Short mmCIF file of N, CA and C in Angstrom, two decimals:
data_model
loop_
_atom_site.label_atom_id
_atom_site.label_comp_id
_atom_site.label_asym_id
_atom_site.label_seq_id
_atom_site.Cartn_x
_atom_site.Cartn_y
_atom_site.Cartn_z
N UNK H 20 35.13 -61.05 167.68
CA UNK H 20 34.21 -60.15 168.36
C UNK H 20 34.36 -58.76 167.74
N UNK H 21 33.11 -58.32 167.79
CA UNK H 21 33.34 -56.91 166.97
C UNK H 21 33.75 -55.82 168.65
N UNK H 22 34.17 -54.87 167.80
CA UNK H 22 34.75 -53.57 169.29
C UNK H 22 34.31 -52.37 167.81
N UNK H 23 33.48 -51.21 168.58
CA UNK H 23 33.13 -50.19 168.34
C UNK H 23 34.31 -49.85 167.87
N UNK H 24 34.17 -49.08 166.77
CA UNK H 24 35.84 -48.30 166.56
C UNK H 24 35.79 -47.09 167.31
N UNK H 25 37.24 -46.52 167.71
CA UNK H 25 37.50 -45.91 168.31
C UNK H 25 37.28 -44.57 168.05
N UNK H 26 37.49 -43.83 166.79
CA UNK H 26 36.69 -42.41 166.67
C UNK H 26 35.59 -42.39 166.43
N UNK H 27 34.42 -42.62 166.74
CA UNK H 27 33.18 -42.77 166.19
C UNK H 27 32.47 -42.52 167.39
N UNK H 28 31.26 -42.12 167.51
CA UNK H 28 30.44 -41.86 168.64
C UNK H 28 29.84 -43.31 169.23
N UNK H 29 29.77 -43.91 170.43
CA UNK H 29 29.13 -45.52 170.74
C UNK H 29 27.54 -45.06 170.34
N UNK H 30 27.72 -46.83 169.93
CA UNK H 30 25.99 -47.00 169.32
C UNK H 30 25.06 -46.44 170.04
N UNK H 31 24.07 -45.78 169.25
CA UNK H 31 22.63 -45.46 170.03
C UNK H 31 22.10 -46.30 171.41
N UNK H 32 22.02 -47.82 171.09
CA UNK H 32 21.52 -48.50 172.25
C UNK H 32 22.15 -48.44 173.31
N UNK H 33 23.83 -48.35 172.93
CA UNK H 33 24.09 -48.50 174.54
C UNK H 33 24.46 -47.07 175.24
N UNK H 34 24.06 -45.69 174.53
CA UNK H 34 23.48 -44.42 174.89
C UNK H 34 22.28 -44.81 175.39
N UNK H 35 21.31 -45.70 175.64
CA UNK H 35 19.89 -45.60 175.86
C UNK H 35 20.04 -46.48 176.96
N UNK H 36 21.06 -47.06 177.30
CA UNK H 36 21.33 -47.79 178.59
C UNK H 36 20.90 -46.80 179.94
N UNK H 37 20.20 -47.30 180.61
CA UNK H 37 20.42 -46.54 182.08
C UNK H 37 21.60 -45.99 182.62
N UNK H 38 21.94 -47.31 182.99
CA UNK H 38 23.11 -47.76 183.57
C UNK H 38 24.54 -46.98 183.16
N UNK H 39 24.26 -46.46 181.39
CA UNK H 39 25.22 -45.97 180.53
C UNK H 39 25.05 -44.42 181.23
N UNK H 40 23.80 -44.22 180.86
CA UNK H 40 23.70 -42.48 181.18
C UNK H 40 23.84 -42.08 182.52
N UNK H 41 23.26 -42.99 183.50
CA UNK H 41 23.81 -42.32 184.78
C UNK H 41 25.72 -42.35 185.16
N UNK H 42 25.97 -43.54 184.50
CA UNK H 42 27.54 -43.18 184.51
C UNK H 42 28.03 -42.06 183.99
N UNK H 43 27.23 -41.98 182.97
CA UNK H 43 27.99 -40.55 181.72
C UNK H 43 27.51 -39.04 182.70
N UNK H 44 26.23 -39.06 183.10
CA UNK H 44 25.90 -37.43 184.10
C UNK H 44 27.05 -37.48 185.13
N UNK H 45 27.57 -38.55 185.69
CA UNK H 45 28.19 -38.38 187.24
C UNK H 45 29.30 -38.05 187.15
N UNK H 46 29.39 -38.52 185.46
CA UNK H 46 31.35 -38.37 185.11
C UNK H 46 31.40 -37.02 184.51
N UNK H 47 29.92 -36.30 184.07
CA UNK H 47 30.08 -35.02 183.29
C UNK H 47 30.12 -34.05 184.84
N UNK H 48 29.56 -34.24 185.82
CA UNK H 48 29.51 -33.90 186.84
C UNK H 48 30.57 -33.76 187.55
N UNK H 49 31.21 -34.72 187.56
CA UNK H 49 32.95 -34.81 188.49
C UNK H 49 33.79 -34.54 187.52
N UNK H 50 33.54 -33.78 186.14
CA UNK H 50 34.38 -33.28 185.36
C UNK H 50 34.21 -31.78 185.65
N UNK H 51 33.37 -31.27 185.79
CA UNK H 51 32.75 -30.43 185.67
C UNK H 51 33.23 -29.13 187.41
N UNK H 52 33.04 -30.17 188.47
CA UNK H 52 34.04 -29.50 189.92
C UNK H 52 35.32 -29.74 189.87
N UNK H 53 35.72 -30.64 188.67
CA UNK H 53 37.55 -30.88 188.91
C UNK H 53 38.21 -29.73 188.10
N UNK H 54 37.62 -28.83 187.49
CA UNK H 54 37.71 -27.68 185.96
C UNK H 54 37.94 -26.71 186.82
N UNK H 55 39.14 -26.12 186.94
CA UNK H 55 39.37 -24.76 187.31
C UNK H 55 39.76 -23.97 186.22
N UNK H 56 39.50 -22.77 185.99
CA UNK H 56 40.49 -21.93 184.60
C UNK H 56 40.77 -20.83 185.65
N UNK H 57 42.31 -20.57 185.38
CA UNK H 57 43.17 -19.57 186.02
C UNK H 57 44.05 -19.84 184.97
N UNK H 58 45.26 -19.05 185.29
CA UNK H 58 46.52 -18.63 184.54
C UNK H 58 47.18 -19.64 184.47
N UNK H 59 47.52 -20.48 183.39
CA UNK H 59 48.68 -21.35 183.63
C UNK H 59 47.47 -22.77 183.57
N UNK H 60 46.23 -22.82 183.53
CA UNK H 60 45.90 -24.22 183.91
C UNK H 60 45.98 -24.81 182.87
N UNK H 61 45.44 -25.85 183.04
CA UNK H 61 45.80 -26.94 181.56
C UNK H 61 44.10 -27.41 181.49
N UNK H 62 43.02 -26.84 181.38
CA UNK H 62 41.58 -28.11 181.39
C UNK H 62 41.81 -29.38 180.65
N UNK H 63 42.54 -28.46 179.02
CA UNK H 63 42.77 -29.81 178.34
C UNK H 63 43.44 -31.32 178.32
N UNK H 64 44.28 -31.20 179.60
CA UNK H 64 44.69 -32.48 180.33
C UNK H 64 43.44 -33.12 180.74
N UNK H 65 43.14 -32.25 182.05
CA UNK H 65 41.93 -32.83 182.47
C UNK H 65 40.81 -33.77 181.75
N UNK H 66 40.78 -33.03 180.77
CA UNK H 66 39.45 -33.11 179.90
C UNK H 66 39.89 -34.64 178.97
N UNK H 67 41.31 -34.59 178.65
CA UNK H 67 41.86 -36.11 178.27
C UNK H 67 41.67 -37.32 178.99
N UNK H 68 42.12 -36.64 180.34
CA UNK H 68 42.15 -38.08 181.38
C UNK H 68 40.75 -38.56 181.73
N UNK H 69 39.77 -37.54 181.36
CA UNK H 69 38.29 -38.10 181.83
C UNK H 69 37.90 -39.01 180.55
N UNK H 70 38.10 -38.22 179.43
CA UNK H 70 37.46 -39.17 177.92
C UNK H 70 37.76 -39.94 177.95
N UNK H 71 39.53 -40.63 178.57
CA UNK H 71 39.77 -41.82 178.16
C UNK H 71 39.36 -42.88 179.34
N UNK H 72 39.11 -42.33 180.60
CA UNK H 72 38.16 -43.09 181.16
C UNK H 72 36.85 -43.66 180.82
N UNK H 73 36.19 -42.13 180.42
CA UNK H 73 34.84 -42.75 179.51
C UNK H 73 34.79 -43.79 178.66
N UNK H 74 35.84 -43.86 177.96
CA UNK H 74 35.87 -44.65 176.88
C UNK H 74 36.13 -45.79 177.55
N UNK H 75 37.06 -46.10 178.39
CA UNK H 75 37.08 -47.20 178.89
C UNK H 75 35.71 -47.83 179.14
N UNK H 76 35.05 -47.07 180.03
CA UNK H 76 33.75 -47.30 180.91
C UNK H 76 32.88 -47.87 179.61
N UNK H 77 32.77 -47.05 178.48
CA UNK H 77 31.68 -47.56 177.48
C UNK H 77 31.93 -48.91 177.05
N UNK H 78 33.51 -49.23 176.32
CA UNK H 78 33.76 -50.35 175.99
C UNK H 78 33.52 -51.71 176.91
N UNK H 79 34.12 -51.22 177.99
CA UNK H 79 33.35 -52.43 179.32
C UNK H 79 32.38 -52.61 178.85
N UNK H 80 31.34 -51.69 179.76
CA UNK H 80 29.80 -51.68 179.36
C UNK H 80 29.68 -52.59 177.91
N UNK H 81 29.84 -51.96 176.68
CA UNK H 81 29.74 -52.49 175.39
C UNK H 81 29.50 -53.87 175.39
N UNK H 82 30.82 -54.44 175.83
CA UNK H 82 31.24 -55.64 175.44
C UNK H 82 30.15 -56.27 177.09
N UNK H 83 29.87 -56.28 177.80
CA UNK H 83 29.10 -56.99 179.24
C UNK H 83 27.98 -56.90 178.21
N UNK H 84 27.11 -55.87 177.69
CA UNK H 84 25.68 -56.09 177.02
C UNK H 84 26.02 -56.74 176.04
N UNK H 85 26.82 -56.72 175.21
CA UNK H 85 26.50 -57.81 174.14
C UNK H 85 27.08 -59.50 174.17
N UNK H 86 27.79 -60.04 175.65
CA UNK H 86 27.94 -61.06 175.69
C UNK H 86 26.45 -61.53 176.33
N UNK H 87 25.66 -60.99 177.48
CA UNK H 87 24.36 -60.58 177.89
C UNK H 87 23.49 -60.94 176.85
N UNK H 88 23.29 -60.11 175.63
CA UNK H 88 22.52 -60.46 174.56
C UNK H 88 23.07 -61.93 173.85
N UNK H 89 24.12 -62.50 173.60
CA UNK H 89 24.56 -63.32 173.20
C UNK H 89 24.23 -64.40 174.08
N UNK H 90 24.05 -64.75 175.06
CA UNK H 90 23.78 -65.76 176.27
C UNK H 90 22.25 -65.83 176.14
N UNK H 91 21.51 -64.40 176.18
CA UNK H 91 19.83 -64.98 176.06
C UNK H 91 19.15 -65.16 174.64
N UNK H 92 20.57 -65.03 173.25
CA UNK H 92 20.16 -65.45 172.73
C UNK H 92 20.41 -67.18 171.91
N UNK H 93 21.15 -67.49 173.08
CA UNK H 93 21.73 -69.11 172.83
C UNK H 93 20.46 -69.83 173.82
N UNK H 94 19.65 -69.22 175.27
CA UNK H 94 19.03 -69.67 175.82
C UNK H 94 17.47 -69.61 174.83
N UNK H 95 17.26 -68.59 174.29
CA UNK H 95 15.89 -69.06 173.18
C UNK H 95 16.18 -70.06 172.03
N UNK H 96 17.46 -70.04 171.62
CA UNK H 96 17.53 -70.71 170.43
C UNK H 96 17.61 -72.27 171.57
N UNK H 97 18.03 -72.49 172.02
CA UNK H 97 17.91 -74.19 173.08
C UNK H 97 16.63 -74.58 173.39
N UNK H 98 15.83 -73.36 173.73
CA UNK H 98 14.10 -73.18 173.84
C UNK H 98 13.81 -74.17 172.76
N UNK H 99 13.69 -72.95 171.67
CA UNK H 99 13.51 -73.87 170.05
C UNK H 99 13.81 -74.79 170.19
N UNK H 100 15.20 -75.35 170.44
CA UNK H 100 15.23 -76.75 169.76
C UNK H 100 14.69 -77.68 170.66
N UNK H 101 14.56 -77.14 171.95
CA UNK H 101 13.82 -78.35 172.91
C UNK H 101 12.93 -78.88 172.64
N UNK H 102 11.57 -77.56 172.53
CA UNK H 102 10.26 -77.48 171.73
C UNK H 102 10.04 -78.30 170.69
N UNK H 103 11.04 -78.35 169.63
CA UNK H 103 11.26 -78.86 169.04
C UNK H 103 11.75 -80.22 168.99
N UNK H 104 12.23 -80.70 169.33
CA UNK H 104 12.06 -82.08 169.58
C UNK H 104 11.31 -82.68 170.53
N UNK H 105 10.46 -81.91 171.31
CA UNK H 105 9.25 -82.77 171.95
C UNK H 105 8.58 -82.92 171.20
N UNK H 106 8.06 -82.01 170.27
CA UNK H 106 7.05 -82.18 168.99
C UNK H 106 7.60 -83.11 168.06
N UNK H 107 8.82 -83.41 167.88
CA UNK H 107 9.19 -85.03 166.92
C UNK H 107 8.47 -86.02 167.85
N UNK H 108 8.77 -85.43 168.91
CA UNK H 108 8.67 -87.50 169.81
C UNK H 108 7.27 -87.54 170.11
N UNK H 109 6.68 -86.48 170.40
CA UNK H 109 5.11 -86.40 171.34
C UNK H 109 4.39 -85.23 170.32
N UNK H 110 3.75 -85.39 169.22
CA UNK H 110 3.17 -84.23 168.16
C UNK H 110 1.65 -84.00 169.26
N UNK H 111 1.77 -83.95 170.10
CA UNK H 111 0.55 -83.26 170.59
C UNK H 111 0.14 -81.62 170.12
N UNK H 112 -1.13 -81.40 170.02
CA UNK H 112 -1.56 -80.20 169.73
C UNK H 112 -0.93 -79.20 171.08
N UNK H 113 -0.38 -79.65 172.38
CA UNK H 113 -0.22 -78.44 173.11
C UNK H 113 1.30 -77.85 172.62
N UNK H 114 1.62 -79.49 172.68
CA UNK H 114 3.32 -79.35 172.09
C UNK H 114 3.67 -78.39 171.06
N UNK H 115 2.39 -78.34 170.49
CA UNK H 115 2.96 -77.83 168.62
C UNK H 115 2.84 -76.50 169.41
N UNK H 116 1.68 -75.79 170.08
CA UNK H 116 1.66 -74.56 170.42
C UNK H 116 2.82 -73.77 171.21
N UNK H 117 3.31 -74.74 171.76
CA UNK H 117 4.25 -74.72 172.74
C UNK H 117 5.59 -73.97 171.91
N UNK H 118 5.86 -75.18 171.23
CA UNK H 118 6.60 -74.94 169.85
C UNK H 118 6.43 -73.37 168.84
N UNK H 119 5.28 -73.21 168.90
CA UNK H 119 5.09 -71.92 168.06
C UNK H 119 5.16 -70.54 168.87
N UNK H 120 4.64 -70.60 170.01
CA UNK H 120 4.91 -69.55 171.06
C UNK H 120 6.52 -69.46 171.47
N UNK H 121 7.26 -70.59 171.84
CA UNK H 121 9.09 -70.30 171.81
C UNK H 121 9.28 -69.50 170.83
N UNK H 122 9.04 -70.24 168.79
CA UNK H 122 9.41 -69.53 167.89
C UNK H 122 9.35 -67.69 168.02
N UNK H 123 7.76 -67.74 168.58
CA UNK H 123 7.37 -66.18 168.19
C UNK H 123 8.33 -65.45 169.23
N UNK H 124 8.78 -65.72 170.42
CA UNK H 124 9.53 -65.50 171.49
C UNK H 124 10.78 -64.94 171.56
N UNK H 125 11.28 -66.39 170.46
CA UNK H 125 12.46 -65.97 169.44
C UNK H 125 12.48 -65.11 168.87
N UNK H 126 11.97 -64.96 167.86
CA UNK H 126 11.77 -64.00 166.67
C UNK H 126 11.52 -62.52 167.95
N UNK H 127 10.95 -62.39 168.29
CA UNK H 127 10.97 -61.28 169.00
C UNK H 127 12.11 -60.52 169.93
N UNK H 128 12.49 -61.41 170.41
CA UNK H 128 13.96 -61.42 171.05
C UNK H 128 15.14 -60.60 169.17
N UNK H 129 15.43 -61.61 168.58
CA UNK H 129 16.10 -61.04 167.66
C UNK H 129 15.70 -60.03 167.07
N UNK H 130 14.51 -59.74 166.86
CA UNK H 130 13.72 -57.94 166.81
C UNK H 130 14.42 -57.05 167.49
N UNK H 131 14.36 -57.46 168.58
CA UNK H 131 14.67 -56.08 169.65
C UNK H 131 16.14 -55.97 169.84
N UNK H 132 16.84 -57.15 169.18
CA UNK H 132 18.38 -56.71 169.42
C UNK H 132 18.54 -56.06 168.69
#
């Protein structure tokens, strides 16, 4: 399994997650009232213990969407081959269409990942 490396910014897509960004405002948010500066404070603790939460939070996330993508893309490819072997046993003209609409389905699916 691939894992994002660790100094690097996480991929674009899973920045474009909902789910990603409202986690990331609430955590910039509850970083943001936990920040006092006076004499003696430390933010830069603070500011550690939140990133490495974040990071946690992304890698979760990460790895849930791409087993997600990996599952609907074992359920189109089973599509295909179903399609596909009704059209060995029964070559009907709906079958074949049937067959070509999964394909395009497919193919579209692996587009957008």
């Amino acid at each position: 399994m691939h894992r994002p490396p660790s100094l690097e910014m996480p991929p674009p897509w899973l920045l474009r997650d909902a789910t990603v960004q409202d986690y990331l405002m609430a955590s910039a948010e509850a970083l943001a009232t936990r920040i006092r500066i006076f004499p003696g404070a430390n933010p830069d603790c603070l500011l550690d213990e939140h990133k490495r939460s974040d990071c946690i939070y992304l890698r979760r996330r990460w790895k849930e969407l791409r087993q997600a993508d990996g599952r609907k893309m074992s359920a189109k490819i089973d599509a295909v081959n179903a399609a596909g072997d009704l059209v060995n046993v029964v070559a009907t003209e709906e079958n074949k269409n049937a067959l070509e609409q999964v394909k395009l389905e497919f193919q579209s699916h692996r587009e957008e990942i």
